[in-house]
Short mmCIF file of C-alpha atoms and ligand atoms in Angstrom, two decimals:
data_model
loop_
_atom_site.label_atom_id
_atom_site.label_comp_id
_atom_site.label_asym_id
_atom_site.label_seq_id
_atom_site.Cartn_x
_atom_site.Cartn_y
_atom_site.Cartn_z
CA UNK A 1324 -1.15 65.09 -44.30
CA UNK A 1325 -2.01 68.52 -42.97
CA UNK A 1326 -0.73 69.54 -39.59
CA UNK A 1327 -2.45 72.30 -37.69
CA UNK A 1328 -1.44 74.25 -34.63
CA UNK A 1329 -2.78 72.69 -31.46
CA UNK A 1330 -3.64 74.35 -28.18
CA UNK A 1331 -2.43 72.30 -25.26
CA UNK A 1332 -2.46 72.79 -21.53
CA UNK A 1333 0.77 72.61 -19.61
CA UNK A 1334 0.99 69.74 -17.16
CA UNK A 1335 3.16 71.74 -14.78
CA UNK A 1336 1.76 75.28 -14.66
CA UNK A 1337 -1.63 74.83 -16.35
CA UNK A 1338 -0.98 77.52 -18.93
CA UNK A 1339 -2.36 77.00 -22.38
CA UNK A 1340 0.29 76.99 -25.03
CA UNK A 1341 0.48 76.45 -28.77
CA UNK A 1342 2.00 73.32 -30.16
CA UNK A 1343 2.70 74.71 -33.61
CA UNK A 1344 2.51 72.71 -36.81
CA UNK A 1345 6.23 73.23 -37.23
CA UNK A 1346 6.93 71.83 -33.78
CA UNK A 1347 4.65 68.90 -34.43
CA UNK A 1348 6.56 68.06 -37.58
CA UNK A 1349 9.81 68.35 -35.66
CA UNK A 1350 8.46 66.02 -33.00
CA UNK A 1351 7.39 63.50 -35.61
CA UNK A 1352 10.74 63.64 -37.35
CA UNK A 1353 12.39 62.84 -34.02
CA UNK A 1354 10.12 59.83 -33.60
CA UNK A 1355 7.79 61.25 -30.95
CA UNK A 1356 4.16 60.51 -31.58
CA UNK A 1357 2.64 62.12 -28.53
CA UNK A 1358 2.22 65.78 -27.71
CA UNK A 1359 4.44 67.62 -25.28
CA UNK A 1360 2.96 67.86 -21.82
CA UNK A 1361 4.61 71.09 -20.85
CA UNK A 1362 4.81 74.61 -22.19
CA UNK A 1363 8.08 75.92 -23.56
CA UNK A 1364 8.91 77.77 -20.37
CA UNK A 1365 8.46 74.70 -18.20
CA UNK A 1366 10.35 72.51 -20.63
CA UNK A 1367 13.26 74.92 -20.63
CA UNK A 1368 13.21 75.13 -16.88
CA UNK A 1369 13.34 71.34 -16.61
CA UNK A 1370 16.16 71.22 -19.13
CA UNK A 1371 18.12 73.81 -17.19
CA UNK A 1372 17.62 71.84 -14.00
CA UNK A 1373 18.76 68.64 -15.69
CA UNK A 1374 21.84 70.38 -17.03
CA UNK A 1375 22.72 71.56 -13.57
CA UNK A 1376 22.34 68.00 -12.31
CA UNK A 1377 24.52 66.71 -15.13
CA UNK A 1378 27.20 69.26 -14.41
CA UNK A 1379 27.31 68.44 -10.74
CA UNK A 1380 27.59 64.75 -11.59
CA UNK A 1381 30.54 65.56 -13.79
CA UNK A 1382 32.18 67.44 -10.99
CA UNK A 1383 31.57 64.56 -8.61
CA UNK A 1384 33.00 61.80 -10.75
CA UNK A 1385 35.61 63.96 -12.42
CA UNK A 1386 35.96 61.75 -15.45
CA UNK A 1387 33.72 63.21 -18.09
CA UNK A 1388 35.51 62.85 -21.40
CA UNK A 1389 33.16 64.87 -23.61
CA UNK A 1390 32.47 62.18 -26.18
CA UNK A 1391 31.14 59.32 -24.11
CA UNK A 1392 28.09 58.65 -26.21
CA UNK A 1393 29.50 59.44 -29.62
CA UNK A 1394 29.24 56.59 -32.02
CA UNK A 1395 32.54 55.76 -33.68
CA UNK A 1396 32.95 54.31 -37.17
CA UNK A 1397 35.84 52.33 -38.54
CA UNK A 1398 37.40 53.89 -41.59
CA UNK A 1399 40.64 53.79 -43.52
CA UNK A 1400 42.84 56.87 -43.59
CA UNK A 1401 43.13 58.13 -47.17
CA UNK A 1402 46.68 59.32 -46.49
CA UNK A 1403 48.45 56.37 -44.90
CA UNK A 1404 45.77 53.65 -45.40
CA UNK A 1405 45.80 52.78 -41.73
CA UNK A 1406 42.56 51.86 -40.05
CA UNK A 1407 41.18 54.54 -37.79
CA UNK A 1408 38.04 55.52 -35.89
CA UNK A 1409 36.02 58.57 -36.80
CA UNK A 1410 33.02 60.13 -35.05
CA UNK A 1411 31.03 60.43 -38.30
CA UNK A 1412 29.83 57.99 -40.91
CA UNK A 1413 32.51 57.86 -43.57
CA UNK A 1414 31.28 58.73 -47.05
CA UNK A 1415 32.61 59.88 -50.41
CA UNK A 1416 32.15 63.52 -49.45
CA UNK A 1417 34.11 63.14 -46.24
CA UNK A 1418 37.77 62.23 -46.57
CA UNK A 1419 38.96 60.27 -43.59
CA UNK A 1420 42.31 60.88 -41.97
CA UNK A 1421 43.76 59.20 -38.97
CA UNK A 1422 44.75 61.38 -36.05
CA UNK A 1423 48.35 61.67 -37.22
CA UNK A 1424 47.57 62.63 -40.82
CA UNK A 1425 44.84 65.01 -39.78
CA UNK A 1426 47.29 66.76 -37.52
CA UNK A 1427 49.93 66.91 -40.28
CA UNK A 1428 47.46 68.38 -42.77
CA UNK A 1429 46.17 70.88 -40.31
CA UNK A 1430 49.60 72.13 -39.34
CA UNK A 1431 50.76 72.31 -42.96
CA UNK A 1432 48.13 74.87 -43.81
ZN1 ZN B 1409 4.17 75.36 -18.07
ZN1 ZN B 1410 46.84 58.45 -41.76
#
């Protein structure tokens, strides 16, 4: 499959912009099959606006914990063998410690 740069017109400001092959591959790898409708500038502006909205929501509710949407995995602590929850998929390359053991190891060094 060969991917070529595409010239697209921005939905918001009407400017022509390049949807580069690299960006297209990135889009595909993220599961998007359609082209972006906005140029980079407009996309960033929208993002910035959404961030502002998000931040004001946080201020309003006052209970943003920072890891709301993080997926947690059950794992067994390699130190004390207790079951614990970690925010990453446990694998052979990632030793899993429970909160207590992690703290101990960190403070020992
Ligand atoms: Zn635009
Ligand atoms: Zn432990």
